[in-house]
């Protein structure tokens, strides 16, 4: 288990048995970059850890999921259910869709091999297929400019062919320095679920609410 994965697992265990901390601790070797408040009362903290970006999302102070991205915002690990579900990239696997390419050309397609390293599917290989499209429409969030796009990720368990599809609305800084996954529609096991994760505020270092694990004041989502 990586140092960062261990941190998330320990954090999840702690929040499950004690009062939730209002501010996320930053692991050694990482730098806190931003906190993004979303609809549905979710808050996501962005950490730069070497050449990887970690995004830890909380609902009402409880860790919901964690995304780990490579240098070009390619997904290298995903954790959910407080660390009980962990999908990691296979060693030597090519990067998935490239944000830099999508910003330059409008689209980037990619596949990469991953595997479950925990949970009931531990050891099972997964094929991740990604389609990232970035348009010309620009939006402002907390005074920062982003280009809007879509990201469709299909994850298929190779052993049995069971797949799930995650269709995100995304927001990308024009220089590829920041990337936010917003509202998502999930299709799996014959059911469709939509999660309202649209970003509403970006908090940078030094501002109130930075690295918070609690929903923003006045949040009315569920």
XYZ file of N, CA and C in Angstrom:
666
model
N 0.841 -1.195 0.000
C 0.000 0.000 0.000
C 0.876 1.244 0.000
N 0.541 2.248 -0.836
C 1.322 3.464 -0.895
C 1.101 4.294 0.359
N 2.029 5.236 0.568
C 1.932 6.101 1.739
C 0.641 6.905 1.730
N 0.282 7.418 0.546
C -0.940 8.218 0.454
C -2.181 7.362 0.626
N -2.155 6.140 0.089
C -3.310 5.249 0.252
C -3.496 4.893 1.717
N -2.360 4.669 2.419
C -2.427 4.362 3.838
C -3.038 5.533 4.596
N -2.650 6.759 4.211
C -3.191 7.950 4.860
C -4.703 7.991 4.737
N -5.218 7.726 3.540
C -6.664 7.794 3.317
C -7.381 6.716 4.111
N -6.798 5.505 4.151
C -7.417 4.407 4.886
C -7.483 4.726 6.367
N -6.379 5.257 6.904
C -6.350 5.623 8.318
C -7.342 6.735 8.600
N -7.390 7.728 7.710
C -8.330 8.832 7.879
C -9.759 8.321 7.887
N -10.067 7.406 6.971
C -11.425 6.863 6.895
C -11.783 6.129 8.168
N -10.836 5.373 8.704
C -11.088 4.628 9.935
C -11.341 5.580 11.094
N -10.573 6.669 11.119
C -10.719 7.630 12.208
C -12.064 8.328 12.169
N -12.482 8.801 10.986
C -13.731 9.536 10.910
C -14.926 8.636 11.148
N -14.730 7.333 11.036
C -15.836 6.422 11.275
C -16.109 6.199 12.746
N -15.150 6.578 13.640
C -15.304 6.279 15.051
C -15.204 7.502 15.945
N -14.765 8.633 15.411
C -14.602 9.819 16.225
C -15.290 11.004 15.556
N -15.322 12.114 16.290
C -15.891 13.332 15.710
C -15.079 13.735 14.488
N -15.763 14.231 13.471
C -15.092 14.589 12.242
C -14.237 15.846 12.435
N -12.998 15.802 11.957
C -12.158 16.995 11.976
C -12.685 17.968 10.929
N -12.623 19.254 11.216
C -13.130 20.244 10.271
C -12.109 20.594 9.211
N -10.853 20.235 9.416
C -9.818 20.535 8.442
C -8.998 19.288 8.154
N -8.799 18.984 6.883
C -8.050 17.796 6.507
C -6.561 18.004 6.752
N -5.925 17.005 7.329
C -4.482 17.042 7.521
C -3.789 16.812 6.183
N -2.662 17.444 5.980
C -1.904 17.315 4.738
C -0.715 16.391 4.983
N -0.631 15.270 4.269
C 0.464 14.314 4.492
C 1.830 14.920 4.172
N 2.858 14.393 4.786
C 4.216 14.832 4.505
C 4.527 14.628 3.022
N 5.149 15.616 2.421
C 5.487 15.528 1.004
C 4.421 16.056 0.078
N 3.301 16.506 0.630
C 2.207 17.044 -0.180
C 2.000 18.530 0.131
N 1.437 19.240 -0.832
C 1.119 20.659 -0.669
C -0.367 20.847 -0.939
N -1.061 21.505 -0.018
C -2.483 21.792 -0.206
C -2.651 22.866 -1.270
N -3.508 22.603 -2.248
C -3.651 23.487 -3.407
C -4.967 24.253 -3.399
N -6.072 23.547 -3.187
C -7.382 24.200 -3.278
C -8.447 23.349 -2.620
N -9.519 24.009 -2.251
C -10.727 23.339 -1.772
C -11.871 23.748 -2.676
N -12.609 22.768 -3.171
C -13.730 23.039 -4.075
C -15.031 22.647 -3.386
N -15.915 23.616 -3.209
C -17.249 23.325 -2.699
C -18.149 22.992 -3.879
N -19.015 22.009 -3.690
C -19.873 21.526 -4.760
C -21.334 21.544 -4.325
N -22.202 21.313 -5.289
C -23.598 21.047 -4.953
C -23.658 19.716 -4.202
N -24.816 19.354 -3.721
C -25.008 18.119 -2.942
C -24.180 18.119 -1.672
N -23.816 19.298 -1.183
C -23.120 19.429 0.102
C -21.806 18.664 0.145
N -21.090 18.637 -0.947
C -19.799 17.951 -0.991
C -18.678 18.977 -1.072
N -17.549 18.638 -0.448
C -16.360 19.476 -0.510
C -15.176 18.592 -0.886
N -14.324 19.068 -1.810
C -13.182 18.295 -2.294
C -11.895 19.082 -2.062
N -10.903 18.413 -1.482
C -9.614 19.024 -1.221
C -8.569 18.495 -2.198
N -7.831 19.407 -2.822
C -6.815 19.075 -3.808
C -5.425 19.198 -3.179
N -4.637 18.134 -3.304
C -3.276 18.106 -2.788
C -2.311 17.764 -3.919
N -1.200 18.490 -4.000
C -0.131 18.160 -4.949
C 0.914 17.354 -4.196
N 1.085 16.097 -4.609
C 2.010 15.192 -3.936
C 3.022 14.689 -4.965
N 4.155 15.379 -5.078
C 5.108 15.048 -6.128
C 4.492 15.317 -7.484
N 4.500 14.305 -8.355
C 3.903 14.488 -9.688
C 2.466 13.991 -9.749
N 1.866 13.734 -8.598
C 0.477 13.295 -8.552
C -0.387 14.330 -7.835
N -1.649 14.390 -8.257
C -2.638 15.216 -7.570
C -3.641 14.294 -6.897
N -3.891 14.538 -5.618
C -4.896 13.777 -4.879
C -6.116 14.668 -4.655
N -7.289 14.105 -4.873
C -8.534 14.836 -4.632
C -9.375 14.016 -3.669
N -9.508 14.498 -2.438
C -10.265 13.799 -1.404
C -11.582 14.528 -1.184
N -12.692 13.826 -1.373
C -14.020 14.436 -1.276
C -14.734 13.975 -0.015
N -15.401 14.914 0.633
C -16.080 14.665 1.898
C -17.544 15.081 1.809
N -18.385 14.322 2.493
C -19.792 14.675 2.654
C -20.081 14.736 4.137
N -20.460 15.933 4.615
C -20.726 16.142 6.037
C -19.556 15.686 6.905
N -18.336 15.958 6.455
C -17.154 15.635 7.237
C -16.640 14.227 7.081
N -17.355 13.386 6.373
C -16.950 11.992 6.217
C -16.354 11.762 4.837
N -15.207 11.095 4.785
C -14.546 10.821 3.514
C -15.458 9.989 2.619
N -15.711 10.481 1.408
C -16.576 9.798 0.451
C -15.757 9.013 -0.573
N -14.838 9.701 -1.252
C -14.003 9.029 -2.238
C -12.735 9.838 -2.473
N -11.762 9.194 -3.103
C -10.486 9.844 -3.408
C -10.080 9.489 -4.832
N -9.667 10.504 -5.583
C -9.136 10.315 -6.928
C -7.662 10.711 -6.923
N -6.851 9.918 -7.608
C -5.419 10.196 -7.724
C -5.095 10.346 -9.208
N -4.493 11.489 -9.570
C -4.211 11.786 -10.969
C -2.712 11.885 -11.214
N -2.297 11.456 -12.432
C -0.926 11.578 -12.864
C -0.635 12.977 -13.378
N 0.539 13.187 -13.996
C 0.978 14.515 -14.423
C 0.048 15.215 -15.410
N -0.707 14.473 -16.218
C -1.601 15.081 -17.199
C -3.063 14.828 -16.834
N -3.329 14.745 -15.529
C -4.665 14.513 -15.003
C -5.236 13.186 -15.484
N -4.367 12.205 -15.680
C -4.795 10.851 -16.006
C -5.024 10.088 -14.701
N -6.117 9.353 -14.635
C -6.495 8.651 -13.407
C -5.554 7.473 -13.160
N -4.938 7.445 -11.971
C -4.033 6.347 -11.625
C -4.546 5.522 -10.453
N -5.521 6.066 -9.714
C -6.085 5.313 -8.595
C -7.414 5.939 -8.192
N -8.337 5.076 -7.744
C -9.636 5.548 -7.282
C -10.021 4.753 -6.052
N -10.431 5.463 -5.003
C -10.878 4.820 -3.773
C -12.270 5.309 -3.424
N -13.078 4.397 -2.914
C -14.432 4.751 -2.484
C -14.774 3.959 -1.229
N -15.911 4.279 -0.644
C -16.391 3.562 0.540
C -15.356 3.583 1.656
N -14.738 4.761 1.875
C -13.782 4.885 2.959
C -12.538 4.036 2.769
N -12.167 3.786 1.517
C -10.971 2.992 1.249
C -11.227 1.512 1.084
N -12.484 1.097 1.257
C -12.779 -0.330 1.121
C -12.770 -0.782 -0.338
N -13.002 0.145 -1.247
C -12.870 -0.135 -2.678
C -11.682 0.651 -3.202
N -10.720 -0.045 -3.781
C -9.496 0.609 -4.241
C -9.129 0.027 -5.602
N -9.110 0.888 -6.626
C -8.732 0.467 -7.975
C -7.461 1.221 -8.340
N -6.403 0.504 -8.718
C -5.118 1.140 -9.009
C -4.632 0.757 -10.403
N -3.814 1.632 -10.982
C -3.292 1.402 -12.323
C -2.306 0.240 -12.313
N -2.342 -0.568 -13.381
C -1.394 -1.665 -13.533
C -0.032 -1.099 -13.914
N 1.025 -1.646 -13.349
C 2.372 -1.155 -13.618
C 2.673 -1.230 -15.116
N 3.164 -0.123 -15.675
C 3.503 -0.083 -17.093
C 2.357 0.256 -18.014
N 1.158 0.422 -17.460
C 0.001 0.730 -18.293
C 0.107 2.137 -18.860
N -0.280 2.287 -20.109
C -0.244 3.597 -20.757
C -1.259 4.531 -20.116
N -0.979 5.851 -20.125
C -1.929 6.819 -19.569
C -3.274 6.771 -20.300
N -4.316 7.186 -19.587
C -5.630 7.281 -20.219
C -5.694 8.605 -20.977
N -6.895 9.133 -21.146
C -7.067 10.369 -21.899
C -6.220 11.497 -21.321
N -5.702 12.360 -22.193
C -4.792 13.442 -21.823
C -5.520 14.776 -21.815
N -5.447 15.507 -20.701
C -6.071 16.823 -20.630
C -5.376 17.803 -21.569
N -4.048 17.756 -21.641
C -3.305 18.657 -22.519
C -3.738 18.492 -23.980
N -3.881 17.229 -24.398
C -4.311 16.954 -25.772
C -5.730 17.446 -26.011
N -6.622 17.202 -25.052
C -8.016 17.614 -25.203
C -8.143 19.134 -25.292
N -7.337 19.851 -24.531
C -7.369 21.310 -24.595
C -6.863 21.815 -25.943
N -5.874 21.105 -26.513
C -5.272 21.553 -27.771
C -6.100 21.161 -28.988
N -6.718 19.980 -28.950
C -7.403 19.453 -30.135
C -8.914 19.316 -29.955
N -9.393 19.404 -28.725
C -10.822 19.246 -28.463
C -11.205 17.883 -27.954
N -10.326 16.875 -28.159
C -10.701 15.520 -27.736
C -9.458 14.673 -27.475
N -9.576 13.778 -26.507
C -8.527 12.799 -26.251
C -9.178 11.499 -25.798
N -8.771 10.394 -26.429
C -9.268 9.069 -26.085
C -8.116 8.255 -25.516
N -8.430 7.361 -24.583
C -7.365 6.555 -24.020
C -7.889 5.359 -23.266
N -7.038 4.357 -23.117
C -7.374 3.171 -22.320
C -6.188 2.866 -21.415
N -6.472 2.245 -20.290
C -5.390 1.787 -19.424
C -5.898 0.627 -18.579
N -4.961 -0.221 -18.170
C -5.293 -1.373 -17.337
C -5.174 -1.006 -15.868
N -6.164 -1.431 -15.103
C -6.180 -1.201 -13.664
C -6.597 -2.506 -12.984
N -6.574 -2.517 -11.664
C -7.003 -3.715 -10.942
C -7.508 -3.326 -9.562
N -8.404 -4.140 -9.037
C -8.894 -3.945 -7.684
C -7.840 -4.461 -6.705
N -7.426 -3.608 -5.787
C -6.439 -4.034 -4.792
C -7.069 -4.267 -3.427
N -8.383 -4.086 -3.328
C -9.102 -4.351 -2.084
C -10.561 -4.630 -2.408
N -11.321 -4.998 -1.391
C -12.744 -5.249 -1.569
C -13.031 -6.638 -2.109
N -14.310 -6.907 -2.419
C -14.730 -8.242 -2.847
C -14.153 -8.618 -4.205
N -13.740 -7.633 -5.002
C -13.179 -7.901 -6.324
C -11.656 -7.843 -6.337
N -11.050 -7.924 -5.172
C -9.596 -7.823 -5.070
C -8.903 -8.798 -6.027
N -7.947 -8.259 -6.793
C -7.189 -9.077 -7.728
C -7.754 -9.098 -9.134
N -8.963 -8.601 -9.326
C -9.578 -8.609 -10.648
C -9.033 -7.459 -11.503
N -8.723 -7.792 -12.769
C -8.228 -6.788 -13.711
C -9.392 -5.982 -14.279
N -9.130 -4.692 -14.537
C -10.154 -3.773 -15.030
C -9.610 -3.024 -16.239
N -10.436 -2.900 -17.273
C -10.085 -2.073 -18.420
C -10.786 -0.734 -18.272
N -9.998 0.347 -18.242
C -10.543 1.696 -18.165
C -10.458 2.346 -19.533
N -11.620 2.752 -20.063
C -11.682 3.445 -21.350
C -12.203 4.858 -21.091
N -11.483 5.852 -21.609
C -11.830 7.242 -21.335
C -11.980 8.039 -22.616
N -12.964 8.930 -22.611
C -13.170 9.862 -23.721
C -13.352 11.247 -23.125
N -12.361 12.125 -23.346
C -12.381 13.464 -22.787
C -12.548 14.478 -23.920
N -13.579 15.303 -23.811
C -13.851 16.329 -24.807
C -13.892 17.694 -24.129
N -13.142 18.645 -24.659
C -13.130 20.004 -24.121
C -13.582 20.966 -25.212
N -14.622 21.755 -24.915
C -15.139 22.713 -25.886
C -14.541 24.097 -25.697
N -15.095 25.064 -26.397
C -14.605 26.441 -26.332
C -15.341 27.284 -25.290
N -16.457 26.774 -24.762
C -17.220 27.547 -23.787
C -16.403 27.745 -22.514
N -16.367 28.996 -22.040
C -15.643 29.319 -20.828
C -16.608 29.758 -19.727
N -16.287 29.381 -18.496
C -17.082 29.784 -17.337
C -16.139 30.310 -16.265
N -16.699 31.112 -15.378
C -15.941 31.651 -14.257
C -16.417 31.000 -12.960
N -15.457 30.505 -12.172
C -15.752 29.971 -10.848
C -14.815 30.645 -9.871
N -15.382 31.429 -8.958
C -14.578 32.177 -7.972
C -13.488 33.004 -8.644
N -13.817 33.607 -9.776
C -12.884 34.474 -10.464
C -11.857 33.764 -11.327
N -11.916 32.431 -11.399
C -10.984 31.665 -12.219
C -11.702 31.192 -13.485
N -10.975 31.171 -14.596
C -11.554 30.814 -15.890
C -11.335 29.346 -16.188
N -12.399 28.684 -16.650
C -12.331 27.271 -17.022
C -13.039 27.037 -18.353
N -12.544 26.082 -19.099
C -13.241 25.608 -20.293
C -14.048 24.365 -19.917
N -15.298 24.336 -20.380
C -16.185 23.220 -20.044
C -15.999 22.065 -21.018
N -16.282 20.863 -20.514
C -16.190 19.686 -21.363
C -16.912 18.505 -20.748
N -16.685 17.346 -21.313
C -17.271 16.109 -20.798
C -16.192 15.038 -20.711
N -16.352 14.156 -19.766
C -15.452 13.019 -19.596
C -16.292 11.781 -19.352
N -16.130 10.787 -20.218
C -16.846 9.522 -20.055
C -15.820 8.442 -19.743
N -15.972 7.813 -18.586
C -15.095 6.709 -18.190
C -15.920 5.427 -18.123
N -15.462 4.403 -18.824
C -16.097 3.086 -18.754
C -15.109 2.110 -18.134
N -15.520 1.487 -17.035
C -14.664 0.525 -16.343
C -15.284 -0.863 -16.480
N -14.532 -1.790 -17.057
C -15.040 -3.141 -17.310
C -14.168 -4.166 -16.610
N -14.799 -4.998 -15.780
C -14.069 -6.093 -15.124
C -13.811 -7.165 -16.176
N -12.545 -7.453 -16.436
C -12.205 -8.356 -17.536
C -12.712 -9.782 -17.306
N -12.767 -10.216 -16.076
C -13.140 -11.595 -15.769
C -14.576 -11.916 -16.168
N -15.495 -10.981 -15.924
C -16.912 -11.270 -16.163
C -17.598 -10.295 -17.112
N -16.875 -9.267 -17.568
C -17.453 -8.316 -18.511
C -18.401 -7.303 -17.906
N -18.553 -7.319 -16.586
C -19.427 -6.346 -15.938
C -18.789 -4.963 -16.037
N -19.586 -3.978 -16.450
C -19.035 -2.640 -16.639
C -19.906 -1.577 -15.976
N -19.286 -0.441 -15.731
C -19.996 0.738 -15.244
C -19.488 1.940 -16.025
N -20.363 2.904 -16.249
C -19.994 4.091 -17.021
C -20.257 5.347 -16.204
N -19.253 6.212 -16.169
C -19.321 7.458 -15.425
C -19.193 8.609 -16.412
N -20.243 9.417 -16.539
C -20.250 10.524 -17.494
C -20.235 11.846 -16.729
N -19.083 12.532 -16.756
C -18.884 13.760 -15.996
C -19.017 15.010 -16.859
N -19.509 16.089 -16.258
C -19.274 17.423 -16.771
C -17.961 17.872 -16.140
N -17.036 18.412 -16.932
C -15.728 18.764 -16.392
C -15.397 20.223 -16.673
N -14.462 20.746 -15.871
C -14.009 22.127 -15.976
C -12.487 22.120 -15.940
N -11.849 22.656 -16.972
C -10.395 22.609 -17.093
C -9.809 24.005 -17.219
N -8.773 24.294 -16.430
C -8.045 25.548 -16.600
C -7.391 25.534 -17.979
N -7.398 26.644 -18.701
C -6.856 26.677 -20.068
C -5.405 26.217 -20.171
N -4.625 26.361 -19.085
C -3.228 25.918 -19.116
C -3.035 24.520 -18.525
N -4.151 23.806 -18.295
C -4.134 22.429 -17.766
C -3.618 22.338 -16.338
N -3.587 23.458 -15.623
C -3.064 23.438 -14.259
C -4.074 22.975 -13.226
N -5.366 22.971 -13.600
C -6.403 22.596 -12.641
C -7.548 21.949 -13.395
N -8.170 20.960 -12.758
C -9.195 20.165 -13.430
C -10.227 19.742 -12.391
N -11.505 19.973 -12.695
C -12.578 19.634 -11.763
C -13.600 18.751 -12.457
N -13.910 17.619 -11.845
C -14.993 16.753 -12.312
C -16.277 17.188 -11.608
N -17.296 17.541 -12.383
C -18.529 18.058 -11.815
C -19.647 17.035 -11.809
N -20.845 17.469 -12.173
C -22.020 16.600 -12.164
C -21.743 15.319 -12.941
N -22.194 14.191 -12.416
C -21.902 12.905 -13.041
C -23.157 12.040 -13.101
N -23.283 11.327 -14.221
C -24.345 10.327 -14.374
C -23.684 8.966 -14.402
N -24.108 8.071 -13.514
C -23.490 6.754 -13.364
C -24.459 5.688 -13.838
N -23.983 4.820 -14.729
C -24.782 3.690 -15.201
C -24.077 2.403 -14.804
N -24.720 1.625 -13.955
C -24.154 0.337 -13.560
C -25.269 -0.568 -13.040
N -25.097 -1.856 -13.275
C -26.064 -2.869 -12.851
C -27.484 -2.553 -13.342
N -27.573 -1.963 -14.534
C -28.873 -1.681 -15.123
C -29.585 -0.475 -14.538
N -28.908 0.273 -13.687
C -29.522 1.446 -13.070
C -28.715 2.689 -13.405
N -29.398 3.841 -13.393
C -28.749 5.119 -13.654
C -28.933 6.033 -12.457
N -27.856 6.670 -12.060
C -27.871 7.579 -10.915
C -27.161 8.861 -11.295
N -27.729 10.002 -10.939
C -27.099 11.287 -11.219
C -26.721 11.950 -9.901
N -25.468 12.425 -9.828
C -24.971 13.082 -8.634
C -24.648 14.537 -8.960
N -25.223 15.449 -8.213
C -25.036 16.878 -8.448
C -23.747 17.341 -7.777
N -22.638 17.229 -8.504
C -21.326 17.611 -7.973
C -20.777 18.863 -8.652
N -21.647 19.681 -9.241
C -21.192 20.888 -9.928
C -20.442 21.800 -8.956
N -19.234 22.246 -9.313
C -18.481 23.137 -8.415
C -19.141 24.500 -8.285
N -19.205 25.007 -7.059
C -19.834 26.296 -6.802
C -18.843 27.330 -6.278
N -17.725 26.888 -5.704
C -16.746 27.812 -5.132
C -15.387 27.144 -5.057
N -14.349 27.917 -5.339
C -12.970 27.439 -5.198
C -12.283 28.286 -4.136
N -11.715 27.629 -3.147
C -11.039 28.323 -2.058
C -9.547 28.012 -2.133
N -8.753 29.037 -2.174
C -7.309 28.891 -2.264
C -6.675 29.100 -0.882
N -5.381 28.775 -0.727
C -4.723 28.885 0.583
C -4.883 30.261 1.213
N -5.144 30.240 2.519
C -5.270 31.475 3.283
C -6.678 31.980 3.445
N -7.619 31.473 2.646
C -9.008 31.927 2.737
C -9.797 31.013 3.679
N -10.827 31.544 4.335
C -11.646 30.730 5.226
C -12.258 29.536 4.494
N -12.232 28.381 5.128
C -12.788 27.170 4.534
C -11.789 26.340 3.765
N -10.545 26.813 3.668
C -9.509 26.074 2.945
C -9.204 24.768 3.668
N -9.194 23.660 2.941
C -8.945 22.312 3.439
C -10.027 21.827 4.412
N -11.196 22.428 4.328
C -12.297 22.009 5.187
C -12.831 20.646 4.757
N -13.319 19.874 5.717
C -13.990 18.613 5.404
C -15.500 18.728 5.601
N -15.949 19.927 5.936
C -17.359 20.147 6.212
C -18.029 20.858 5.054
N -19.307 20.621 4.874
C -20.049 21.278 3.803
C -20.113 22.773 4.060
N -20.272 23.581 3.001
C -20.309 25.036 3.173
C -21.532 25.469 3.952
N -21.397 26.598 4.629
C -22.501 27.135 5.410
C -23.705 27.397 4.514
N -24.874 26.986 4.988
C -26.082 27.218 4.216
C -26.338 26.186 3.137
N -25.490 25.163 3.067
C -25.696 24.130 2.055
C -27.045 23.455 2.285
N -27.820 23.303 1.218
C -29.167 22.723 1.332
C -29.304 21.435 0.552
N -28.204 20.945 -0.029
C -28.276 19.704 -0.800
C -28.387 18.504 0.100
N -28.491 17.321 -0.533
C -28.645 16.096 0.249
C -27.409 15.244 0.103
